[in-house]
Amino acid sequence: MAQDDSRDLLDGARTGRSTPGGVIVVKIGGGADPEAVLDEVAERAAAGRPTVLVHGGGAAADELADQLGVRREVIRSPDGTHSRRTDQPMLEVITMALLGQVKPELVSGLRARGARAVGLSGADGEMLTAKRKPAIRSVQDGRTVLIRDDRSGQIERVDPTPVQAVLARGDVPVVSPPASDAEGHLLNVDADETAARLAVALEADALVLLTDVVGVLTDPTDPSTRLPEVGPEHLDGDLVRGRMRHKVRAGLRASRTVAHVAIAAAKQDRPIRRALGGAGTFVRDGGQA
């Protein structure tokens, strides 16, 4: 057994969990430092351990929107989750930022580390087919209003064939939104949900959602409040807030069939191994999500 596998199994034993050796889907948030993630993904690729890297790009999209003078708005759902309002101009900004900036940087970063990577979007090869949300509820100034021009969608179907073809060559698929609808129109979809749905479709052993915090925190400003494990009950009330609710929901849905689901910090040494060793928050029991 390779030394890295031995360490993984040791970490798994400490937490009472076996650590997976098959396909791992890793999602890195747009605001997280990618360097340590790229180091470990390249290391896994060199060892022949299949890894799919999914990325967001919110920070890059916001910066580009400001440069282009495109107005940025936030949708505040009644349940407390926040998301970016995606009208047509913002959809174009997101597409340019993810496919024209963030993805090439990640692919180039992997190549610089000796790993061959292939960039894909959810719209490539009908990988992700989504349905546009006809109306979205948003709380504005204490009132709930309906937004009807949003170009975001809910993923309805996943075809993992393009990703499987890249993995079969021993390369690293680097995947991002957008998706497309049945007529081929681009739709923005949540990157955490993209990673979760791909993990299920690929029958992955693990899903790791890497972000800029150490896991799910009861106090977002205090890393010592990290929860070692979360389930559906943690979405009741406001214990989990903001963007983290999206991650937990996505993780819960994936955990119905994916044995190992974790949320952890990207900026740490070997973040994937550490996440699966218990350094973040494990997500369990998606049956009620």
PDB file of C-alpha atoms in Angstrom:
ATOM      1  CA  MET A   1       0.000   0.000   0.000  1.00  0.00           C
ATOM      2  CA  ALA A   2       1.272   3.472  -0.842  1.00  0.00           C
ATOM      3  CA  GLN A   3       2.330   5.700   2.025  1.00  0.00           C
ATOM      4  CA  ASP A   4      -0.450   8.191   1.233  1.00  0.00           C
ATOM      5  CA  ASP A   5      -3.091   5.448   1.359  1.00  0.00           C
ATOM      6  CA  SER A   6      -1.717   4.315   4.722  1.00  0.00           C
ATOM      7  CA  ARG A   7      -2.073   7.818   6.115  1.00  0.00           C
ATOM      8  CA  ASP A   8      -5.613   8.101   4.743  1.00  0.00           C
ATOM      9  CA  LEU A   9      -6.630   4.813   6.323  1.00  0.00           C
ATOM     10  CA  LEU A  10      -5.058   5.867   9.614  1.00  0.00           C
ATOM     11  CA  ASP A  11      -7.024   9.113   9.582  1.00  0.00           C
ATOM     12  CA  GLY A  12     -10.182   7.184   8.752  1.00  0.00           C
ATOM     13  CA  ALA A  13      -9.595   4.816  11.656  1.00  0.00           C
ATOM     14  CA  ARG A  14      -9.299   7.768  14.029  1.00  0.00           C
ATOM     15  CA  THR A  15     -12.754   8.977  13.023  1.00  0.00           C
ATOM     16  CA  GLY A  16     -14.345   5.559  12.698  1.00  0.00           C
ATOM     17  CA  ARG A  17     -14.625   5.939   8.926  1.00  0.00           C
ATOM     18  CA  SER A  18     -12.817   4.199   6.093  1.00  0.00           C
ATOM     19  CA  THR A  19     -11.289   6.616   3.602  1.00  0.00           C
ATOM     20  CA  PRO A  20     -12.237   6.092  -0.042  1.00  0.00           C
ATOM     21  CA  GLY A  21      -9.829   4.999  -2.736  1.00  0.00           C
ATOM     22  CA  GLY A  22     -12.029   5.382  -5.822  1.00  0.00           C
ATOM     23  CA  VAL A  23     -13.331   8.489  -7.598  1.00  0.00           C
ATOM     24  CA  ILE A  24     -13.430  11.622  -5.472  1.00  0.00           C
ATOM     25  CA  VAL A  25     -15.319  14.740  -6.529  1.00  0.00           C
ATOM     26  CA  VAL A  26     -13.777  17.901  -5.080  1.00  0.00           C
ATOM     27  CA  LYS A  27     -15.463  21.276  -5.290  1.00  0.00           C
ATOM     28  CA  ILE A  28     -13.500  24.453  -4.615  1.00  0.00           C
ATOM     29  CA  GLY A  29     -15.322  27.692  -3.971  1.00  0.00           C
ATOM     30  CA  GLY A  30     -14.577  30.798  -5.973  1.00  0.00           C
ATOM     31  CA  GLY A  31     -13.280  32.670  -2.937  1.00  0.00           C
ATOM     32  CA  ALA A  32     -11.010  29.899  -1.667  1.00  0.00           C
ATOM     33  CA  ASP A  33      -7.242  29.727  -2.199  1.00  0.00           C
ATOM     34  CA  PRO A  34      -6.708  26.941  -4.770  1.00  0.00           C
ATOM     35  CA  GLU A  35      -2.972  26.320  -4.378  1.00  0.00           C
ATOM     36  CA  ALA A  36      -3.059  23.503  -1.822  1.00  0.00           C
ATOM     37  CA  VAL A  37      -6.013  21.929  -3.615  1.00  0.00           C
ATOM     38  CA  LEU A  38      -4.173  21.916  -6.937  1.00  0.00           C
ATOM     39  CA  ASP A  39      -1.106  20.423  -5.245  1.00  0.00           C
ATOM     40  CA  GLU A  40      -3.111  17.509  -3.890  1.00  0.00           C
ATOM     41  CA  VAL A  41      -5.223  16.947  -7.010  1.00  0.00           C
ATOM     42  CA  ALA A  42      -2.033  16.772  -9.085  1.00  0.00           C
ATOM     43  CA  GLU A  43      -0.527  14.389  -6.555  1.00  0.00           C
ATOM     44  CA  ARG A  44      -3.581  12.155  -6.770  1.00  0.00           C
ATOM     45  CA  ALA A  45      -3.461  12.225 -10.572  1.00  0.00           C
ATOM     46  CA  ALA A  46       0.200  11.171 -10.560  1.00  0.00           C
ATOM     47  CA  ALA A  47      -0.717   8.244  -8.312  1.00  0.00           C
ATOM     48  CA  GLY A  48      -3.548   7.178 -10.625  1.00  0.00           C
ATOM     49  CA  ARG A  49      -6.267   8.123  -8.140  1.00  0.00           C
ATOM     50  CA  PRO A  50      -9.206   9.580 -10.111  1.00  0.00           C
ATOM     51  CA  THR A  51     -10.323  13.032  -9.051  1.00  0.00           C
ATOM     52  CA  VAL A  52     -12.900  15.401 -10.507  1.00  0.00           C
ATOM     53  CA  LEU A  53     -12.416  19.092  -9.699  1.00  0.00           C
ATOM     54  CA  VAL A  54     -15.559  21.243  -9.735  1.00  0.00           C
ATOM     55  CA  HIS A  55     -15.265  24.987  -9.257  1.00  0.00           C
ATOM     56  CA  GLY A  56     -17.322  28.070  -8.645  1.00  0.00           C
ATOM     57  CA  GLY A  57     -16.244  31.617  -9.332  1.00  0.00           C
ATOM     58  CA  GLY A  58     -18.378  34.083  -7.434  1.00  0.00           C
ATOM     59  CA  ALA A  59     -15.536  36.427  -6.542  1.00  0.00           C
ATOM     60  CA  ALA A  60     -14.256  36.549 -10.127  1.00  0.00           C
ATOM     61  CA  ALA A  61     -17.797  37.126 -11.433  1.00  0.00           C
ATOM     62  CA  ASP A  62     -18.356  39.976  -8.990  1.00  0.00           C
ATOM     63  CA  GLU A  63     -15.080  41.628  -9.974  1.00  0.00           C
ATOM     64  CA  LEU A  64     -15.842  41.294 -13.676  1.00  0.00           C
ATOM     65  CA  ALA A  65     -19.373  42.632 -13.191  1.00  0.00           C
ATOM     66  CA  ASP A  66     -17.959  45.723 -11.509  1.00  0.00           C
ATOM     67  CA  GLN A  67     -15.457  46.219 -14.327  1.00  0.00           C
ATOM     68  CA  LEU A  68     -18.198  45.943 -16.951  1.00  0.00           C
ATOM     69  CA  GLY A  69     -20.691  48.053 -15.030  1.00  0.00           C
ATOM     70  CA  VAL A  70     -23.184  45.195 -14.633  1.00  0.00           C
ATOM     71  CA  ARG A  71     -25.374  45.619 -11.591  1.00  0.00           C
ATOM     72  CA  ARG A  72     -24.979  42.974  -8.870  1.00  0.00           C
ATOM     73  CA  GLU A  73     -28.003  41.921  -6.817  1.00  0.00           C
ATOM     74  CA  VAL A  74     -28.575  39.309  -4.135  1.00  0.00           C
ATOM     75  CA  ILE A  75     -31.658  37.126  -3.804  1.00  0.00           C
ATOM     76  CA  ARG A  76     -32.549  36.538  -0.159  1.00  0.00           C
ATOM     77  CA  SER A  77     -34.819  33.533   0.026  1.00  0.00           C
ATOM     78  CA  PRO A  78     -37.446  33.268   2.781  1.00  0.00           C
ATOM     79  CA  ASP A  79     -35.538  30.323   4.298  1.00  0.00           C
ATOM     80  CA  GLY A  80     -32.460  32.509   4.842  1.00  0.00           C
ATOM     81  CA  THR A  81     -30.279  31.366   1.926  1.00  0.00           C
ATOM     82  CA  HIS A  82     -28.608  33.922  -0.317  1.00  0.00           C
ATOM     83  CA  SER A  83     -27.832  33.598  -4.016  1.00  0.00           C
ATOM     84  CA  ARG A  84     -26.771  35.808  -6.883  1.00  0.00           C
ATOM     85  CA  ARG A  85     -29.539  37.248  -9.041  1.00  0.00           C
ATOM     86  CA  THR A  86     -28.809  36.003 -12.543  1.00  0.00           C
ATOM     87  CA  ASP A  87     -30.518  38.108 -15.171  1.00  0.00           C
ATOM     88  CA  GLN A  88     -29.214  37.845 -18.737  1.00  0.00           C
ATOM     89  CA  PRO A  89     -26.341  40.364 -18.319  1.00  0.00           C
ATOM     90  CA  MET A  90     -25.200  38.644 -15.135  1.00  0.00           C
ATOM     91  CA  LEU A  91     -25.418  35.209 -16.773  1.00  0.00           C
ATOM     92  CA  GLU A  92     -23.070  36.469 -19.474  1.00  0.00           C
ATOM     93  CA  VAL A  93     -20.685  37.803 -16.824  1.00  0.00           C
ATOM     94  CA  ILE A  94     -20.729  34.510 -14.900  1.00  0.00           C
ATOM     95  CA  THR A  95     -20.076  32.536 -18.071  1.00  0.00           C
ATOM     96  CA  MET A  96     -17.149  34.762 -19.031  1.00  0.00           C
ATOM     97  CA  ALA A  97     -15.664  34.662 -15.536  1.00  0.00           C
ATOM     98  CA  LEU A  98     -15.926  30.904 -15.032  1.00  0.00           C
ATOM     99  CA  LEU A  99     -15.024  29.724 -18.520  1.00  0.00           C
ATOM    100  CA  GLY A 100     -12.664  32.541 -19.468  1.00  0.00           C
ATOM    101  CA  GLN A 101     -10.759  33.142 -16.244  1.00  0.00           C
ATOM    102  CA  VAL A 102     -11.244  30.728 -13.368  1.00  0.00           C
ATOM    103  CA  LYS A 103     -11.231  27.472 -15.321  1.00  0.00           C
ATOM    104  CA  PRO A 104      -8.153  28.276 -17.466  1.00  0.00           C
ATOM    105  CA  GLU A 105      -6.245  29.260 -14.322  1.00  0.00           C
ATOM    106  CA  LEU A 106      -7.085  25.962 -12.623  1.00  0.00           C
ATOM    107  CA  VAL A 107      -6.253  23.913 -15.725  1.00  0.00           C
ATOM    108  CA  SER A 108      -2.962  25.794 -16.131  1.00  0.00           C
ATOM    109  CA  GLY A 109      -2.198  25.354 -12.436  1.00  0.00           C
ATOM    110  CA  LEU A 110      -2.617  21.602 -12.712  1.00  0.00           C
ATOM    111  CA  ARG A 111      -0.481  21.466 -15.849  1.00  0.00           C
ATOM    112  CA  ALA A 112       2.259  23.410 -14.069  1.00  0.00           C
ATOM    113  CA  ARG A 113       2.198  20.653 -11.453  1.00  0.00           C
ATOM    114  CA  GLY A 114       2.583  17.921 -14.064  1.00  0.00           C
ATOM    115  CA  ALA A 115      -1.086  16.897 -14.283  1.00  0.00           C
ATOM    116  CA  ARG A 116      -3.082  16.852 -17.505  1.00  0.00           C
ATOM    117  CA  ALA A 117      -6.447  18.533 -17.068  1.00  0.00           C
ATOM    118  CA  VAL A 118      -9.439  19.082 -19.335  1.00  0.00           C
ATOM    119  CA  GLY A 119     -11.869  21.946 -18.769  1.00  0.00           C
ATOM    120  CA  LEU A 120     -15.579  21.184 -19.104  1.00  0.00           C
ATOM    121  CA  SER A 121     -18.784  23.085 -18.431  1.00  0.00           C
ATOM    122  CA  GLY A 122     -22.130  21.607 -17.534  1.00  0.00           C
ATOM    123  CA  ALA A 123     -23.384  22.581 -20.983  1.00  0.00           C
ATOM    124  CA  ASP A 124     -20.732  20.470 -22.733  1.00  0.00           C
ATOM    125  CA  GLY A 125     -22.095  17.222 -24.143  1.00  0.00           C
ATOM    126  CA  GLU A 126     -25.400  17.781 -22.317  1.00  0.00           C
ATOM    127  CA  MET A 127     -23.602  16.911 -19.098  1.00  0.00           C
ATOM    128  CA  LEU A 128     -26.013  18.956 -16.994  1.00  0.00           C
ATOM    129  CA  THR A 129     -29.568  19.593 -18.139  1.00  0.00           C
ATOM    130  CA  ALA A 130     -31.454  22.075 -16.006  1.00  0.00           C
ATOM    131  CA  LYS A 131     -34.912  23.575 -15.873  1.00  0.00           C
ATOM    132  CA  ARG A 132     -35.281  27.316 -15.508  1.00  0.00           C
ATOM    133  CA  LYS A 133     -36.953  28.496 -12.336  1.00  0.00           C
ATOM    134  CA  PRO A 134     -40.011  30.443 -13.578  1.00  0.00           C
ATOM    135  CA  ALA A 135     -40.198  32.611 -10.463  1.00  0.00           C
ATOM    136  CA  ILE A 136     -37.974  33.033  -7.428  1.00  0.00           C
ATOM    137  CA  ARG A 137     -39.120  34.442  -4.090  1.00  0.00           C
ATOM    138  CA  SER A 138     -36.870  37.098  -2.614  1.00  0.00           C
ATOM    139  CA  VAL A 139     -37.232  39.069   0.604  1.00  0.00           C
ATOM    140  CA  GLN A 140     -36.670  42.772  -0.063  1.00  0.00           C
ATOM    141  CA  ASP A 141     -37.241  45.444   2.575  1.00  0.00           C
ATOM    142  CA  GLY A 142     -39.325  43.006   4.607  1.00  0.00           C
ATOM    143  CA  ARG A 143     -41.531  42.043   1.657  1.00  0.00           C
ATOM    144  CA  THR A 144     -41.493  38.829  -0.347  1.00  0.00           C
ATOM    145  CA  VAL A 145     -41.430  39.560  -4.070  1.00  0.00           C
ATOM    146  CA  LEU A 146     -41.319  37.330  -7.143  1.00  0.00           C
ATOM    147  CA  ILE A 147     -38.389  37.615  -9.559  1.00  0.00           C
ATOM    148  CA  ARG A 148     -39.290  36.349 -13.032  1.00  0.00           C
ATOM    149  CA  ASP A 149     -36.289  37.282 -15.190  1.00  0.00           C
ATOM    150  CA  ASP A 150     -33.726  35.108 -13.437  1.00  0.00           C
ATOM    151  CA  ARG A 151     -31.655  32.809 -15.669  1.00  0.00           C
ATOM    152  CA  SER A 152     -30.782  30.239 -13.025  1.00  0.00           C
ATOM    153  CA  GLY A 153     -31.940  26.662 -13.132  1.00  0.00           C
ATOM    154  CA  GLN A 154     -32.437  23.470 -11.180  1.00  0.00           C
ATOM    155  CA  ILE A 155     -30.434  20.469 -12.370  1.00  0.00           C
ATOM    156  CA  GLU A 156     -32.767  17.749 -13.628  1.00  0.00           C
ATOM    157  CA  ARG A 157     -30.491  15.334 -15.470  1.00  0.00           C
ATOM    158  CA  VAL A 158     -26.799  14.447 -15.362  1.00  0.00           C
ATOM    159  CA  ASP A 159     -24.878  12.627 -18.082  1.00  0.00           C
ATOM    160  CA  PRO A 160     -21.421  11.841 -16.669  1.00  0.00           C
ATOM    161  CA  THR A 161     -20.092  10.512 -20.000  1.00  0.00           C
ATOM    162  CA  PRO A 162     -17.839  13.545 -20.771  1.00  0.00           C
ATOM    163  CA  VAL A 163     -16.288  13.343 -17.304  1.00  0.00           C
ATOM    164  CA  GLN A 164     -15.851   9.574 -17.522  1.00  0.00           C
ATOM    165  CA  ALA A 165     -14.081   9.941 -20.875  1.00  0.00           C
ATOM    166  CA  VAL A 166     -11.542  12.341 -19.353  1.00  0.00           C
ATOM    167  CA  LEU A 167     -11.009  10.097 -16.322  1.00  0.00           C
ATOM    168  CA  ALA A 168     -10.486   7.084 -18.584  1.00  0.00           C
ATOM    169  CA  ARG A 169      -7.490   8.843 -20.130  1.00  0.00           C
ATOM    170  CA  GLY A 170      -5.995   9.447 -16.711  1.00  0.00           C
ATOM    171  CA  ASP A 171      -6.649  13.197 -16.918  1.00  0.00           C
ATOM    172  CA  VAL A 172      -8.353  15.501 -14.422  1.00  0.00           C
ATOM    173  CA  PRO A 173     -11.773  16.868 -15.422  1.00  0.00           C
ATOM    174  CA  VAL A 174     -12.229  20.483 -14.290  1.00  0.00           C
ATOM    175  CA  VAL A 175     -15.968  21.171 -14.322  1.00  0.00           C
ATOM    176  CA  SER A 176     -18.080  24.272 -13.783  1.00  0.00           C
ATOM    177  CA  PRO A 177     -21.495  25.787 -14.486  1.00  0.00           C
ATOM    178  CA  PRO A 178     -23.327  26.846 -16.556  1.00  0.00           C
ATOM    179  CA  ALA A 179     -25.745  24.080 -17.552  1.00  0.00           C
ATOM    180  CA  SER A 180     -28.204  24.152 -20.421  1.00  0.00           C
ATOM    181  CA  ASP A 181     -31.916  23.507 -20.670  1.00  0.00           C
ATOM    182  CA  ALA A 182     -33.581  21.042 -23.036  1.00  0.00           C
ATOM    183  CA  GLU A 183     -33.543  23.674 -25.812  1.00  0.00           C
ATOM    184  CA  GLY A 184     -29.847  24.443 -25.354  1.00  0.00           C
ATOM    185  CA  HIS A 185     -30.210  27.777 -23.529  1.00  0.00           C
ATOM    186  CA  LEU A 186     -27.554  28.444 -20.902  1.00  0.00           C
ATOM    187  CA  LEU A 187     -28.648  28.526 -17.263  1.00  0.00           C
ATOM    188  CA  ASN A 188     -26.648  29.256 -14.154  1.00  0.00           C
ATOM    189  CA  VAL A 189     -26.652  26.390 -11.653  1.00  0.00           C
ATOM    190  CA  ASP A 190     -25.189  26.142  -8.192  1.00  0.00           C
ATOM    191  CA  ALA A 191     -21.621  24.802  -8.220  1.00  0.00           C
ATOM    192  CA  ASP A 192     -22.065  22.869  -4.956  1.00  0.00           C
ATOM    193  CA  GLU A 193     -25.148  21.193  -6.407  1.00  0.00           C
ATOM    194  CA  THR A 194     -23.193  20.500  -9.606  1.00  0.00           C
ATOM    195  CA  ALA A 195     -20.507  18.717  -7.597  1.00  0.00           C
ATOM    196  CA  ALA A 196     -23.072  16.774  -5.590  1.00  0.00           C
ATOM    197  CA  ARG A 197     -25.041  15.629  -8.627  1.00  0.00           C
ATOM    198  CA  LEU A 198     -21.846  14.613 -10.453  1.00  0.00           C
ATOM    199  CA  ALA A 199     -20.668  12.635  -7.420  1.00  0.00           C
ATOM    200  CA  VAL A 200     -23.923  10.680  -7.431  1.00  0.00           C
ATOM    201  CA  ALA A 201     -23.900  10.110 -11.208  1.00  0.00           C
ATOM    202  CA  LEU A 202     -20.274   8.925 -11.122  1.00  0.00           C
ATOM    203  CA  GLU A 203     -20.969   6.651  -8.140  1.00  0.00           C
ATOM    204  CA  ALA A 204     -18.087   8.424  -6.440  1.00  0.00           C
ATOM    205  CA  ASP A 205     -16.657   7.254  -3.162  1.00  0.00           C
ATOM    206  CA  ALA A 206     -16.471  10.765  -1.769  1.00  0.00           C
ATOM    207  CA  LEU A 207     -17.568  14.354  -2.222  1.00  0.00           C
ATOM    208  CA  VAL A 208     -15.420  17.079  -0.649  1.00  0.00           C
ATOM    209  CA  LEU A 209     -16.700  20.666  -0.632  1.00  0.00           C
ATOM    210  CA  LEU A 210     -13.746  22.973   0.045  1.00  0.00           C
ATOM    211  CA  THR A 211     -14.331  26.554   1.067  1.00  0.00           C
ATOM    212  CA  ASP A 212     -12.744  29.437   2.980  1.00  0.00           C
ATOM    213  CA  VAL A 213     -13.802  28.233   6.451  1.00  0.00           C
ATOM    214  CA  VAL A 214     -12.893  25.095   8.409  1.00  0.00           C
ATOM    215  CA  GLY A 215     -16.346  23.519   8.150  1.00  0.00           C
ATOM    216  CA  VAL A 216     -19.885  24.228   9.280  1.00  0.00           C
ATOM    217  CA  LEU A 217     -19.662  26.788  12.089  1.00  0.00           C
ATOM    218  CA  THR A 218     -22.371  27.719  14.561  1.00  0.00           C
ATOM    219  CA  ASP A 219     -20.673  31.122  14.736  1.00  0.00           C
ATOM    220  CA  PRO A 220     -19.325  32.047  11.276  1.00  0.00           C
ATOM    221  CA  THR A 221     -16.659  34.252  12.888  1.00  0.00           C
ATOM    222  CA  ASP A 222     -15.311  31.603  15.275  1.00  0.00           C
ATOM    223  CA  PRO A 223     -13.514  28.516  13.868  1.00  0.00           C
ATOM    224  CA  SER A 224     -13.728  26.824  17.277  1.00  0.00           C
ATOM    225  CA  THR A 225     -17.505  26.412  16.780  1.00  0.00           C
ATOM    226  CA  ARG A 226     -17.027  23.880  13.963  1.00  0.00           C
ATOM    227  CA  LEU A 227     -19.538  21.057  13.975  1.00  0.00           C
ATOM    228  CA  PRO A 228     -17.850  17.684  13.358  1.00  0.00           C
ATOM    229  CA  GLU A 229     -21.001  16.323  11.696  1.00  0.00           C
ATOM    230  CA  VAL A 230     -24.308  17.694  10.402  1.00  0.00           C
ATOM    231  CA  GLY A 231     -27.593  16.132   9.345  1.00  0.00           C
ATOM    232  CA  PRO A 232     -30.999  17.339   8.113  1.00  0.00           C
ATOM    233  CA  GLU A 233     -31.934  18.589  11.584  1.00  0.00           C
ATOM    234  CA  HIS A 234     -29.215  21.234  11.400  1.00  0.00           C
ATOM    235  CA  LEU A 235     -31.131  23.059   8.659  1.00  0.00           C
ATOM    236  CA  ASP A 236     -33.980  23.761  11.071  1.00  0.00           C
ATOM    237  CA  GLY A 237     -33.889  27.350  12.307  1.00  0.00           C
ATOM    238  CA  ASP A 238     -30.862  29.528  11.597  1.00  0.00           C
ATOM    239  CA  LEU A 239     -28.053  27.356  12.941  1.00  0.00           C
ATOM    240  CA  VAL A 240     -26.643  27.067   9.409  1.00  0.00           C
ATOM    241  CA  ARG A 241     -26.801  30.369   7.565  1.00  0.00           C
ATOM    242  CA  GLY A 242     -26.003  32.038   4.260  1.00  0.00           C
ATOM    243  CA  ARG A 243     -24.129  30.198   1.528  1.00  0.00           C
ATOM    244  CA  MET A 244     -23.327  27.344   3.908  1.00  0.00           C
ATOM    245  CA  ARG A 245     -26.977  26.259   3.721  1.00  0.00           C
ATOM    246  CA  HIS A 246     -26.479  25.586  -0.016  1.00  0.00           C
ATOM    247  CA  LYS A 247     -23.431  23.439   0.743  1.00  0.00           C
ATOM    248  CA  VAL A 248     -25.149  21.456   3.473  1.00  0.00           C
ATOM    249  CA  ARG A 249     -28.224  20.862   1.331  1.00  0.00           C
ATOM    250  CA  ALA A 250     -26.112  19.694  -1.597  1.00  0.00           C
ATOM    251  CA  GLY A 251     -24.081  17.470   0.706  1.00  0.00           C
ATOM    252  CA  LEU A 252     -27.175  15.939   2.262  1.00  0.00           C
ATOM    253  CA  ARG A 253     -28.630  15.023  -1.110  1.00  0.00           C
ATOM    254  CA  ALA A 254     -25.353  13.455  -2.206  1.00  0.00           C
ATOM    255  CA  SER A 255     -24.967  11.529   1.041  1.00  0.00           C
ATOM    256  CA  ARG A 256     -27.934   9.355   0.148  1.00  0.00           C
ATOM    257  CA  THR A 257     -25.605   7.356  -2.117  1.00  0.00           C
ATOM    258  CA  VAL A 258     -22.104   8.819  -1.613  1.00  0.00           C
ATOM    259  CA  ALA A 259     -20.482   7.244   1.433  1.00  0.00           C
ATOM    260  CA  HIS A 260     -18.200  10.122   2.396  1.00  0.00           C
ATOM    261  CA  VAL A 261     -19.285  13.772   2.194  1.00  0.00           C
ATOM    262  CA  ALA A 262     -17.285  16.505   3.912  1.00  0.00           C
ATOM    263  CA  ILE A 263     -17.097  20.296   4.054  1.00  0.00           C
ATOM    264  CA  ALA A 264     -13.701  21.720   4.967  1.00  0.00           C
ATOM    265  CA  ALA A 265     -11.138  24.460   4.403  1.00  0.00           C
ATOM    266  CA  ALA A 266      -9.245  24.660   1.137  1.00  0.00           C
ATOM    267  CA  LYS A 267      -6.318  26.556   2.636  1.00  0.00           C
ATOM    268  CA  GLN A 268      -4.522  23.844   4.565  1.00  0.00           C
ATOM    269  CA  ASP A 269      -1.916  21.248   3.766  1.00  0.00           C
ATOM    270  CA  ARG A 270      -3.449  18.376   1.758  1.00  0.00           C
ATOM    271  CA  PRO A 271      -7.019  19.617   2.241  1.00  0.00           C
ATOM    272  CA  ILE A 272      -8.741  16.611   0.621  1.00  0.00           C
ATOM    273  CA  ARG A 273      -7.052  14.042   2.832  1.00  0.00           C
ATOM    274  CA  ARG A 274      -7.559  16.189   5.907  1.00  0.00           C
ATOM    275  CA  ALA A 275     -11.235  16.743   5.116  1.00  0.00           C
ATOM    276  CA  LEU A 276     -11.806  12.999   4.814  1.00  0.00           C
ATOM    277  CA  GLY A 277      -9.776  12.477   7.982  1.00  0.00           C
ATOM    278  CA  GLY A 278     -12.172  14.577  10.042  1.00  0.00           C
ATOM    279  CA  ALA A 279     -10.633  18.061   9.873  1.00  0.00           C
ATOM    280  CA  GLY A 280     -13.886  19.554   8.553  1.00  0.00           C
ATOM    281  CA  THR A 281     -17.558  18.682   8.916  1.00  0.00           C
ATOM    282  CA  PHE A 282     -19.000  15.377   7.751  1.00  0.00           C
ATOM    283  CA  VAL A 283     -22.471  15.485   6.179  1.00  0.00           C
ATOM    284  CA  ARG A 284     -24.737  12.522   6.818  1.00  0.00           C
ATOM    285  CA  ASP A 285     -28.169  11.106   6.083  1.00  0.00           C
ATOM    286  CA  GLY A 286     -29.593  12.968   3.120  1.00  0.00           C
ATOM    287  CA  GLY A 287     -32.785  10.935   3.135  1.00  0.00           C
ATOM    288  CA  GLN A 288     -34.748  13.751   4.715  1.00  0.00           C
ATOM    289  CA  ALA A 289     -33.174  16.651   2.802  1.00  0.00           C
TER     290      ALA A 289
END
